Short mmCIF file of N, CA and C in Angstrom, two decimals:
data_model
loop_
_atom_site.label_atom_id
_atom_site.label_comp_id
_atom_site.label_asym_id
_atom_site.label_seq_id
_atom_site.Cartn_x
_atom_site.Cartn_y
_atom_site.Cartn_z
N MET A 1 -44.56 35.61 -5.25
CA MET A 1 -44.70 34.13 -5.21
C MET A 1 -43.65 33.52 -6.12
N ALA A 2 -43.20 34.14 -7.15
CA ALA A 2 -42.18 33.52 -8.05
C ALA A 2 -40.78 33.56 -7.31
N LYS A 3 -40.61 34.59 -6.45
CA LYS A 3 -39.44 34.55 -5.70
C LYS A 3 -39.31 33.34 -4.68
N LYS A 4 -40.40 33.18 -4.04
CA LYS A 4 -40.44 31.99 -3.17
C LYS A 4 -40.20 30.63 -3.76
N LYS A 5 -40.72 30.51 -4.99
CA LYS A 5 -40.66 29.38 -5.73
C LYS A 5 -39.28 29.14 -6.08
N ASN A 6 -38.60 30.17 -6.73
CA ASN A 6 -37.25 30.15 -7.01
C ASN A 6 -36.34 29.79 -5.82
N GLU A 7 -36.56 30.40 -4.71
CA GLU A 7 -35.72 30.15 -3.56
C GLU A 7 -35.89 28.59 -3.14
N LEU A 8 -37.15 28.07 -3.23
CA LEU A 8 -37.30 26.55 -2.94
C LEU A 8 -36.55 25.77 -3.76
N TRP A 9 -36.53 26.17 -5.07
CA TRP A 9 -35.88 25.40 -6.11
C TRP A 9 -34.30 25.34 -5.87
N GLU A 10 -33.81 26.55 -5.55
CA GLU A 10 -32.32 26.66 -5.17
C GLU A 10 -32.00 25.78 -3.94
N TRP A 11 -32.87 25.77 -3.01
CA TRP A 11 -32.58 25.01 -1.78
C TRP A 11 -32.57 23.46 -2.13
N THR A 12 -33.52 23.11 -2.95
CA THR A 12 -33.73 21.70 -3.42
C THR A 12 -32.50 21.33 -4.23
N LYS A 13 -31.99 22.07 -5.07
CA LYS A 13 -30.79 21.83 -5.87
C LYS A 13 -29.63 21.65 -4.97
N ALA A 14 -29.48 22.62 -3.98
CA ALA A 14 -28.32 22.47 -3.14
C ALA A 14 -28.37 21.22 -2.31
N LEU A 15 -29.53 20.78 -1.87
CA LEU A 15 -29.67 19.47 -1.13
C LEU A 15 -29.37 18.29 -1.95
N ILE A 16 -29.78 18.37 -3.15
CA ILE A 16 -29.57 17.20 -4.08
C ILE A 16 -28.08 17.07 -4.36
N ILE A 17 -27.41 18.18 -4.66
CA ILE A 17 -25.99 18.16 -4.89
C ILE A 17 -25.22 17.68 -3.63
N ALA A 18 -25.59 18.09 -2.45
CA ALA A 18 -24.98 17.74 -1.28
C ALA A 18 -25.06 16.27 -1.03
N VAL A 19 -26.28 15.71 -1.23
CA VAL A 19 -26.52 14.23 -1.08
C VAL A 19 -25.65 13.42 -2.09
N LEU A 20 -25.67 13.94 -3.25
CA LEU A 20 -24.90 13.25 -4.31
C LEU A 20 -23.32 13.35 -4.09
N LEU A 21 -22.98 14.38 -3.62
CA LEU A 21 -21.54 14.56 -3.27
C LEU A 21 -21.16 13.68 -2.06
N ALA A 22 -21.99 13.61 -1.03
CA ALA A 22 -21.74 12.69 0.07
C ALA A 22 -21.71 11.14 -0.47
N ALA A 23 -22.65 10.81 -1.19
CA ALA A 23 -22.60 9.47 -1.67
C ALA A 23 -21.33 9.10 -2.43
N VAL A 24 -21.00 10.03 -3.41
CA VAL A 24 -19.77 9.76 -4.16
C VAL A 24 -18.48 9.72 -3.23
N ILE A 25 -18.40 10.61 -2.38
CA ILE A 25 -17.32 10.47 -1.42
C ILE A 25 -17.27 9.20 -0.57
N ARG A 26 -18.47 8.82 -0.06
CA ARG A 26 -18.45 7.67 0.73
C ARG A 26 -18.33 6.34 -0.11
N TYR A 27 -18.79 6.34 -1.23
CA TYR A 27 -18.72 5.11 -2.05
C TYR A 27 -17.23 4.96 -2.62
N PHE A 28 -16.75 6.04 -3.20
CA PHE A 28 -15.55 5.92 -3.90
C PHE A 28 -14.17 6.42 -3.18
N LEU A 29 -14.36 7.34 -2.21
CA LEU A 29 -13.16 7.81 -1.63
C LEU A 29 -12.94 7.44 -0.08
N PHE A 30 -13.84 7.72 0.73
CA PHE A 30 -13.65 7.45 2.21
C PHE A 30 -14.95 6.90 2.83
N ALA A 31 -14.74 6.03 3.82
CA ALA A 31 -15.97 5.47 4.48
C ALA A 31 -15.56 5.25 5.89
N PRO A 32 -16.58 5.24 6.80
CA PRO A 32 -16.27 4.99 8.24
C PRO A 32 -16.38 3.51 8.41
N ILE A 33 -15.57 2.92 9.45
CA ILE A 33 -15.64 1.61 9.67
C ILE A 33 -15.39 1.50 11.29
N VAL A 34 -16.06 0.55 11.93
CA VAL A 34 -15.99 0.35 13.35
C VAL A 34 -15.09 -1.03 13.60
N VAL A 35 -14.08 -0.88 14.32
CA VAL A 35 -13.24 -2.06 14.71
C VAL A 35 -14.17 -2.99 15.60
N ASP A 36 -14.20 -4.19 15.17
CA ASP A 36 -15.08 -5.20 15.90
C ASP A 36 -14.15 -6.32 16.36
N GLY A 37 -13.86 -6.28 17.57
CA GLY A 37 -13.08 -7.39 18.32
C GLY A 37 -11.68 -6.83 18.69
N LEU A 38 -10.89 -7.85 19.09
CA LEU A 38 -9.54 -7.61 19.71
C LEU A 38 -8.37 -8.00 18.80
N SER A 39 -8.66 -8.38 17.62
CA SER A 39 -7.55 -8.97 16.73
C SER A 39 -6.51 -8.07 16.35
N MET A 40 -6.68 -6.85 16.46
CA MET A 40 -5.67 -5.76 16.13
C MET A 40 -5.07 -5.11 17.42
N MET A 41 -5.34 -5.56 18.49
CA MET A 41 -4.87 -5.03 19.82
C MET A 41 -3.35 -5.32 19.70
N PRO A 42 -2.45 -4.45 20.24
CA PRO A 42 -2.79 -3.16 20.93
C PRO A 42 -2.94 -1.99 20.06
N THR A 43 -2.61 -2.14 18.81
CA THR A 43 -2.75 -0.98 17.83
C THR A 43 -4.08 -0.45 17.73
N LEU A 44 -5.15 -1.31 17.56
CA LEU A 44 -6.56 -0.76 17.48
C LEU A 44 -7.38 -1.52 18.54
N HIS A 45 -8.30 -0.75 19.11
CA HIS A 45 -9.22 -1.34 20.04
C HIS A 45 -10.59 -1.49 19.65
N ASP A 46 -11.23 -2.52 20.23
CA ASP A 46 -12.60 -2.80 19.91
C ASP A 46 -13.46 -1.50 19.98
N GLN A 47 -14.27 -1.30 18.95
CA GLN A 47 -15.18 -0.20 18.76
C GLN A 47 -14.43 1.09 18.40
N ASP A 48 -13.14 1.18 18.20
CA ASP A 48 -12.49 2.26 17.56
C ASP A 48 -13.29 2.64 16.28
N ARG A 49 -13.46 3.85 15.92
CA ARG A 49 -13.99 4.24 14.70
C ARG A 49 -12.99 4.84 13.81
N MET A 50 -12.85 4.40 12.58
CA MET A 50 -11.77 4.76 11.75
C MET A 50 -12.36 5.14 10.33
N ILE A 51 -11.42 5.76 9.55
CA ILE A 51 -11.85 6.22 8.16
C ILE A 51 -11.03 5.25 7.28
N VAL A 52 -11.75 4.65 6.28
CA VAL A 52 -11.16 3.83 5.24
C VAL A 52 -10.88 4.73 4.01
N ASN A 53 -9.67 4.71 3.59
CA ASN A 53 -9.29 5.43 2.43
C ASN A 53 -9.38 4.52 1.20
N LYS A 54 -10.46 4.56 0.41
CA LYS A 54 -10.73 3.63 -0.72
C LYS A 54 -9.87 4.23 -1.90
N PHE A 55 -9.62 5.50 -2.09
CA PHE A 55 -9.01 5.98 -3.22
C PHE A 55 -7.58 5.52 -3.38
N SER A 56 -6.87 5.39 -2.26
CA SER A 56 -5.44 5.02 -2.46
C SER A 56 -5.28 3.65 -2.95
N TYR A 57 -6.17 2.77 -2.77
CA TYR A 57 -6.00 1.41 -3.38
C TYR A 57 -6.55 1.35 -4.77
N LYS A 58 -7.26 2.32 -5.29
CA LYS A 58 -7.68 2.37 -6.53
C LYS A 58 -6.58 2.79 -7.53
N ILE A 59 -5.61 3.58 -7.00
CA ILE A 59 -4.58 4.15 -7.80
C ILE A 59 -3.25 3.50 -7.51
N GLY A 60 -2.98 2.98 -6.39
CA GLY A 60 -1.68 2.52 -5.94
C GLY A 60 -1.71 1.15 -5.52
N LYS A 61 -0.54 0.67 -5.24
CA LYS A 61 -0.25 -0.74 -4.62
C LYS A 61 -0.14 -0.64 -3.07
N PRO A 62 -0.62 -1.73 -2.45
CA PRO A 62 -0.54 -1.79 -1.11
C PRO A 62 0.98 -1.99 -0.65
N GLU A 63 1.28 -1.53 0.56
CA GLU A 63 2.67 -1.61 0.98
C GLU A 63 2.62 -2.59 2.25
N ARG A 64 3.79 -3.22 2.40
CA ARG A 64 3.96 -4.01 3.61
C ARG A 64 3.72 -3.22 4.97
N PHE A 65 2.88 -3.77 5.76
CA PHE A 65 2.58 -3.18 7.03
C PHE A 65 1.45 -2.23 7.04
N ASP A 66 0.90 -1.91 5.85
CA ASP A 66 -0.34 -1.13 5.74
C ASP A 66 -1.42 -1.78 6.60
N ILE A 67 -2.33 -1.03 7.15
CA ILE A 67 -3.54 -1.66 7.75
C ILE A 67 -4.62 -1.51 6.74
N ILE A 68 -5.20 -2.64 6.44
CA ILE A 68 -6.25 -2.63 5.34
C ILE A 68 -7.59 -3.15 5.91
N VAL A 69 -8.63 -2.81 5.08
CA VAL A 69 -9.98 -3.44 5.32
C VAL A 69 -10.34 -4.23 4.10
N PHE A 70 -10.84 -5.44 4.32
CA PHE A 70 -11.19 -6.26 3.20
C PHE A 70 -12.48 -7.03 3.55
N HIS A 71 -13.11 -7.48 2.43
CA HIS A 71 -14.31 -8.43 2.60
C HIS A 71 -13.83 -9.80 2.87
N ALA A 72 -14.04 -10.34 4.07
CA ALA A 72 -13.69 -11.72 4.52
C ALA A 72 -14.65 -12.71 3.95
N PRO A 73 -14.21 -13.88 3.96
CA PRO A 73 -15.14 -15.02 3.47
C PRO A 73 -16.49 -15.06 4.10
N GLU A 74 -16.59 -14.77 5.35
CA GLU A 74 -17.97 -14.93 6.03
C GLU A 74 -18.78 -13.60 6.03
N ASN A 75 -18.79 -12.94 4.87
CA ASN A 75 -19.52 -11.76 4.54
C ASN A 75 -19.26 -10.69 5.67
N LYS A 76 -18.01 -10.58 6.21
CA LYS A 76 -17.73 -9.45 7.15
C LYS A 76 -16.59 -8.75 6.59
N ASP A 77 -16.40 -7.57 7.09
CA ASP A 77 -15.20 -6.83 6.75
C ASP A 77 -14.08 -6.98 7.91
N TYR A 78 -12.97 -7.27 7.45
CA TYR A 78 -11.93 -7.56 8.42
C TYR A 78 -10.86 -6.35 8.32
N ILE A 79 -10.27 -5.92 9.55
CA ILE A 79 -9.22 -5.05 9.57
C ILE A 79 -7.93 -5.92 9.84
N LYS A 80 -6.90 -5.90 9.05
CA LYS A 80 -5.70 -6.60 9.34
C LYS A 80 -4.52 -5.88 8.74
N ARG A 81 -3.25 -6.30 9.00
CA ARG A 81 -2.09 -5.71 8.60
C ARG A 81 -1.46 -6.52 7.54
N VAL A 82 -1.01 -5.79 6.35
CA VAL A 82 -0.40 -6.44 5.27
C VAL A 82 1.05 -7.04 5.66
N ILE A 83 1.26 -8.29 5.58
CA ILE A 83 2.51 -8.91 5.95
C ILE A 83 3.31 -9.34 4.66
N GLY A 84 2.56 -9.86 3.68
CA GLY A 84 3.13 -10.39 2.54
C GLY A 84 2.46 -9.89 1.30
N LEU A 85 3.26 -9.46 0.34
CA LEU A 85 2.86 -9.00 -1.04
C LEU A 85 3.02 -10.06 -1.96
N PRO A 86 2.36 -9.93 -3.20
CA PRO A 86 2.57 -11.04 -4.22
C PRO A 86 3.99 -11.35 -4.54
N GLY A 87 4.24 -12.61 -4.50
CA GLY A 87 5.60 -13.12 -4.71
C GLY A 87 6.48 -13.30 -3.51
N ASP A 88 5.99 -12.82 -2.36
CA ASP A 88 6.82 -12.95 -1.13
C ASP A 88 6.80 -14.29 -0.55
N ARG A 89 7.90 -14.73 -0.03
CA ARG A 89 8.04 -15.94 0.82
C ARG A 89 7.98 -15.43 2.30
N ILE A 90 7.06 -15.93 3.02
CA ILE A 90 6.84 -15.49 4.42
C ILE A 90 7.17 -16.66 5.40
N GLU A 91 7.78 -16.40 6.39
CA GLU A 91 8.02 -17.32 7.53
C GLU A 91 8.29 -16.65 8.80
N TYR A 92 7.74 -17.37 9.83
CA TYR A 92 7.94 -16.87 11.23
C TYR A 92 8.70 -17.97 12.10
N LYS A 93 9.83 -17.55 12.60
CA LYS A 93 10.65 -18.39 13.48
C LYS A 93 11.14 -17.61 14.61
N ASP A 94 11.19 -18.15 15.80
CA ASP A 94 11.73 -17.48 17.00
C ASP A 94 10.99 -16.01 17.18
N ASP A 95 9.70 -15.99 16.88
CA ASP A 95 8.95 -14.80 17.09
C ASP A 95 9.43 -13.61 16.14
N THR A 96 10.07 -13.92 15.05
CA THR A 96 10.64 -12.91 14.09
C THR A 96 9.92 -13.19 12.68
N LEU A 97 9.60 -12.17 11.98
CA LEU A 97 9.03 -12.24 10.67
C LEU A 97 10.17 -12.37 9.69
N PHE A 98 10.23 -13.22 8.77
CA PHE A 98 11.19 -13.24 7.72
C PHE A 98 10.50 -13.22 6.34
N VAL A 99 10.80 -12.19 5.53
CA VAL A 99 10.16 -11.97 4.18
C VAL A 99 11.25 -12.16 3.24
N ASN A 100 11.18 -13.19 2.38
CA ASN A 100 12.12 -13.43 1.40
C ASN A 100 13.56 -13.74 2.00
N GLY A 101 13.62 -14.30 3.31
CA GLY A 101 14.80 -14.65 3.91
C GLY A 101 15.38 -13.54 4.70
N LYS A 102 14.81 -12.34 4.67
CA LYS A 102 15.29 -11.13 5.49
C LYS A 102 14.37 -10.97 6.70
N ALA A 103 14.92 -10.74 7.89
CA ALA A 103 14.22 -10.50 9.12
C ALA A 103 13.76 -9.02 9.15
N TYR A 104 12.54 -8.97 9.55
CA TYR A 104 11.83 -7.67 9.71
C TYR A 104 11.41 -7.32 11.12
N GLU A 105 11.68 -6.21 11.58
CA GLU A 105 11.18 -5.72 12.87
C GLU A 105 9.70 -5.35 12.70
N GLU A 106 9.02 -5.62 13.84
CA GLU A 106 7.55 -5.24 13.84
C GLU A 106 7.45 -4.55 15.14
N PRO A 107 7.75 -3.22 15.23
CA PRO A 107 7.62 -2.45 16.45
C PRO A 107 6.26 -2.32 17.06
N TYR A 108 5.18 -2.50 16.25
CA TYR A 108 3.74 -2.51 16.79
C TYR A 108 3.53 -3.70 17.66
N LEU A 109 4.37 -4.69 17.67
CA LEU A 109 4.14 -5.87 18.48
C LEU A 109 4.98 -5.88 19.78
N ASP A 110 5.84 -4.89 19.97
CA ASP A 110 6.79 -4.92 21.15
C ASP A 110 5.99 -4.96 22.35
N GLU A 111 4.93 -4.18 22.61
CA GLU A 111 4.07 -4.16 23.82
C GLU A 111 3.69 -5.58 24.19
N TYR A 112 3.03 -6.28 23.12
CA TYR A 112 2.56 -7.60 23.38
C TYR A 112 3.66 -8.56 23.72
N LYS A 113 4.72 -8.43 23.01
CA LYS A 113 5.85 -9.46 23.20
C LYS A 113 6.33 -9.30 24.57
N LYS A 114 6.47 -8.18 25.20
CA LYS A 114 6.94 -8.08 26.54
C LYS A 114 6.04 -8.70 27.55
N GLN A 115 4.66 -8.80 27.32
CA GLN A 115 3.68 -9.39 28.07
C GLN A 115 3.61 -10.95 28.12
N VAL A 116 4.12 -11.50 26.93
CA VAL A 116 4.00 -12.96 26.74
C VAL A 116 5.21 -13.62 27.45
N ILE A 117 4.73 -14.58 28.42
CA ILE A 117 5.79 -15.26 29.20
C ILE A 117 5.76 -16.90 28.81
N ASP A 118 4.74 -17.33 28.15
CA ASP A 118 4.57 -18.67 27.90
C ASP A 118 4.73 -19.19 26.48
N GLY A 119 5.76 -18.62 25.86
CA GLY A 119 6.10 -18.99 24.48
C GLY A 119 6.09 -17.74 23.59
N PRO A 120 6.19 -17.93 22.27
CA PRO A 120 6.28 -16.74 21.30
C PRO A 120 4.83 -16.14 21.07
N LEU A 121 4.76 -14.87 20.80
CA LEU A 121 3.56 -14.22 20.42
C LEU A 121 3.01 -14.87 19.21
N THR A 122 3.87 -15.01 18.19
CA THR A 122 3.55 -15.62 16.91
C THR A 122 4.13 -16.97 16.78
N GLU A 123 3.27 -18.09 16.66
CA GLU A 123 3.75 -19.41 16.61
C GLU A 123 4.55 -19.52 15.17
N PRO A 124 5.59 -20.27 15.23
CA PRO A 124 6.38 -20.49 13.97
C PRO A 124 5.52 -21.07 12.83
N PHE A 125 5.76 -20.61 11.65
CA PHE A 125 5.14 -21.27 10.46
C PHE A 125 5.77 -20.76 9.16
N THR A 126 5.52 -21.58 8.15
CA THR A 126 5.96 -21.23 6.76
C THR A 126 4.73 -20.88 6.01
N LEU A 127 4.95 -20.18 5.01
CA LEU A 127 3.69 -19.78 4.10
C LEU A 127 3.06 -21.06 3.51
N GLU A 128 4.00 -22.11 3.12
CA GLU A 128 3.50 -23.21 2.48
C GLU A 128 2.58 -24.00 3.51
N GLU A 129 2.89 -24.10 4.78
CA GLU A 129 2.16 -24.75 5.79
C GLU A 129 0.70 -24.05 5.99
N LYS A 130 0.66 -22.77 5.71
CA LYS A 130 -0.62 -22.05 5.92
C LYS A 130 -1.41 -22.09 4.65
N ILE A 131 -0.89 -21.72 3.53
CA ILE A 131 -1.75 -21.51 2.31
C ILE A 131 -1.43 -22.53 1.20
N GLY A 132 -0.46 -23.47 1.47
CA GLY A 132 -0.05 -24.45 0.39
C GLY A 132 0.63 -23.93 -0.76
N SER A 133 1.28 -22.75 -0.57
CA SER A 133 2.16 -22.21 -1.58
C SER A 133 3.38 -21.58 -0.98
N GLU A 134 4.44 -21.65 -1.75
CA GLU A 134 5.72 -21.21 -1.21
C GLU A 134 5.77 -19.61 -1.24
N THR A 135 4.99 -19.10 -2.08
CA THR A 135 5.05 -17.56 -2.25
C THR A 135 3.46 -17.03 -2.13
N VAL A 136 3.25 -15.82 -1.74
CA VAL A 136 2.02 -15.12 -1.85
C VAL A 136 1.60 -15.10 -3.33
N PRO A 137 0.32 -15.65 -3.72
CA PRO A 137 -0.07 -15.76 -5.11
C PRO A 137 -0.10 -14.34 -5.68
N GLU A 138 0.11 -14.24 -7.05
CA GLU A 138 -0.11 -12.95 -7.72
C GLU A 138 -1.51 -12.47 -7.45
N GLY A 139 -1.68 -11.22 -7.27
CA GLY A 139 -3.05 -10.62 -6.99
C GLY A 139 -3.61 -10.82 -5.66
N HIS A 140 -2.75 -11.35 -4.71
CA HIS A 140 -3.17 -11.55 -3.32
C HIS A 140 -2.26 -10.95 -2.27
N LEU A 141 -2.80 -10.90 -1.11
CA LEU A 141 -1.98 -10.42 0.04
C LEU A 141 -2.06 -11.45 1.18
N PHE A 142 -0.98 -11.51 2.07
CA PHE A 142 -1.03 -12.24 3.19
C PHE A 142 -1.13 -11.30 4.37
N VAL A 143 -2.18 -11.40 5.14
CA VAL A 143 -2.43 -10.37 6.20
C VAL A 143 -2.53 -11.10 7.51
N MET A 144 -2.24 -10.26 8.68
CA MET A 144 -2.22 -10.81 9.95
C MET A 144 -2.66 -9.71 10.89
N GLY A 145 -3.37 -10.12 12.01
CA GLY A 145 -3.84 -9.26 13.02
C GLY A 145 -2.64 -9.00 14.00
N ASP A 146 -2.58 -7.90 14.66
CA ASP A 146 -1.49 -7.56 15.55
C ASP A 146 -1.58 -8.53 16.86
N ASN A 147 -2.83 -8.80 17.18
CA ASN A 147 -3.00 -9.69 18.34
C ASN A 147 -2.83 -11.14 17.92
N ARG A 148 -1.61 -11.55 17.58
CA ARG A 148 -1.31 -12.75 16.89
C ARG A 148 -1.98 -14.03 17.45
N ARG A 149 -2.15 -14.11 18.72
CA ARG A 149 -2.73 -15.41 19.31
C ARG A 149 -4.23 -15.40 19.22
N TYR A 150 -4.87 -14.28 18.87
CA TYR A 150 -6.35 -14.30 18.84
C TYR A 150 -6.80 -13.54 17.59
N SER A 151 -6.27 -13.75 16.53
CA SER A 151 -6.58 -13.23 15.27
C SER A 151 -6.91 -14.22 14.18
N LYS A 152 -8.13 -13.97 13.64
CA LYS A 152 -8.43 -14.91 12.46
C LYS A 152 -7.94 -14.07 11.26
N ASP A 153 -6.90 -14.65 10.56
CA ASP A 153 -6.33 -13.91 9.48
C ASP A 153 -5.85 -14.92 8.40
N SER A 154 -4.88 -14.50 7.52
CA SER A 154 -4.51 -15.29 6.45
C SER A 154 -3.94 -16.68 6.83
N ARG A 155 -3.51 -16.91 8.12
CA ARG A 155 -3.12 -18.19 8.65
C ARG A 155 -4.42 -19.13 8.54
N HIS A 156 -5.55 -18.65 8.69
CA HIS A 156 -6.73 -19.36 8.75
C HIS A 156 -7.63 -19.28 7.51
N ILE A 157 -7.68 -18.08 6.91
CA ILE A 157 -8.67 -17.90 5.72
C ILE A 157 -7.87 -17.87 4.40
N GLY A 158 -6.59 -17.95 4.53
CA GLY A 158 -5.67 -17.96 3.21
C GLY A 158 -5.41 -16.45 2.75
N ALA A 159 -4.80 -16.44 1.63
CA ALA A 159 -4.37 -15.20 1.13
C ALA A 159 -5.68 -14.39 0.62
N VAL A 160 -5.63 -13.10 0.82
CA VAL A 160 -6.71 -12.23 0.36
C VAL A 160 -6.51 -11.65 -0.95
N PRO A 161 -7.56 -12.01 -1.82
CA PRO A 161 -7.46 -11.39 -3.21
C PRO A 161 -7.58 -9.85 -3.17
N MET A 162 -6.79 -9.20 -4.03
CA MET A 162 -6.71 -7.77 -4.10
C MET A 162 -8.10 -7.22 -4.33
N GLU A 163 -8.93 -7.87 -5.12
CA GLU A 163 -10.22 -7.30 -5.47
C GLU A 163 -11.07 -7.27 -4.27
N LYS A 164 -10.85 -7.89 -3.11
CA LYS A 164 -11.61 -7.87 -1.86
C LYS A 164 -11.20 -6.72 -0.99
N VAL A 165 -10.11 -6.10 -1.26
CA VAL A 165 -9.63 -5.03 -0.44
C VAL A 165 -10.43 -3.80 -0.67
N LEU A 166 -10.97 -3.16 0.42
CA LEU A 166 -11.71 -1.93 0.30
C LEU A 166 -10.79 -0.74 0.29
N GLY A 167 -9.73 -0.81 1.00
CA GLY A 167 -8.81 0.26 1.17
C GLY A 167 -7.96 0.18 2.40
N ASN A 168 -7.18 1.23 2.66
CA ASN A 168 -6.39 1.19 3.83
C ASN A 168 -6.82 2.18 4.96
N THR A 169 -6.48 2.03 6.08
CA THR A 169 -6.93 2.85 7.21
C THR A 169 -5.89 3.13 8.08
N GLY A 170 -5.92 4.28 8.70
CA GLY A 170 -4.84 4.72 9.66
C GLY A 170 -5.24 5.86 10.46
N ILE A 171 -6.48 6.30 10.43
CA ILE A 171 -7.02 7.41 11.24
C ILE A 171 -8.17 6.96 12.18
N ILE A 172 -7.96 7.03 13.51
CA ILE A 172 -8.96 6.85 14.49
C ILE A 172 -9.62 8.11 14.79
N TYR A 173 -10.93 8.19 14.50
CA TYR A 173 -11.54 9.53 14.86
C TYR A 173 -12.54 9.42 16.10
N TRP A 174 -12.73 8.21 16.65
CA TRP A 174 -13.57 8.14 17.86
C TRP A 174 -13.17 6.97 18.65
N PRO A 175 -13.08 6.88 19.87
CA PRO A 175 -13.48 7.91 20.80
C PRO A 175 -12.46 9.10 20.79
N ILE A 176 -12.98 10.24 21.15
CA ILE A 176 -12.20 11.44 21.04
C ILE A 176 -10.86 11.36 21.72
N GLU A 177 -10.82 10.85 22.88
CA GLU A 177 -9.58 10.77 23.58
C GLU A 177 -8.47 9.86 22.86
N ASP A 178 -8.99 8.99 21.94
CA ASP A 178 -8.02 8.20 21.20
C ASP A 178 -7.76 8.63 19.76
N ILE A 179 -8.22 9.85 19.40
CA ILE A 179 -8.02 10.28 18.02
C ILE A 179 -6.45 10.32 17.63
N ARG A 180 -6.12 9.66 16.63
CA ARG A 180 -4.69 9.58 16.27
C ARG A 180 -4.58 8.94 14.93
N ILE A 181 -3.24 8.98 14.30
CA ILE A 181 -2.91 8.36 13.13
C ILE A 181 -2.18 7.17 13.72
N VAL A 182 -2.50 5.87 13.17
CA VAL A 182 -1.75 4.74 13.53
C VAL A 182 -0.97 4.26 12.41
N LYS A 183 0.13 3.52 12.75
CA LYS A 183 1.12 2.98 11.84
C LYS A 183 1.18 1.61 11.97
#
């Protein structure tokens, strides 16, 4: 009888530890997210399932062109690409991104740019026109979706406060035929 009781206690302890470990991993390190919508096409597709790396943003700084997940104003989580870092001057003209006066290539947009025949993929703008500031404010990021014509991003909701960022993402794990690391 005592042996059965001891075995039950060992199983209970193992189960409690497993649940606690899973909760810590999900809350502090990694979490699943589902892409909802077409704003990151062609890079990400509607209903792609991804892993959000929360740990990297707790210890490091975001980098330009990272794909991040953040809490948006309407109580939803958005997935967008970091275009501007704090202090950056952002401008689009002739379908080209300029950061602090330097032109940047965006190879992830090449597929869509080839398909567009009725004007630029990204309408020209300056940061001041979109958020009322010449530079991205300290502690904020300027983000955009890859599907520039159909993305609700910093051009509409403003710069994203760093404290709203959940983490970055770059691994699609579902559907199986689409498993990959995205850049």
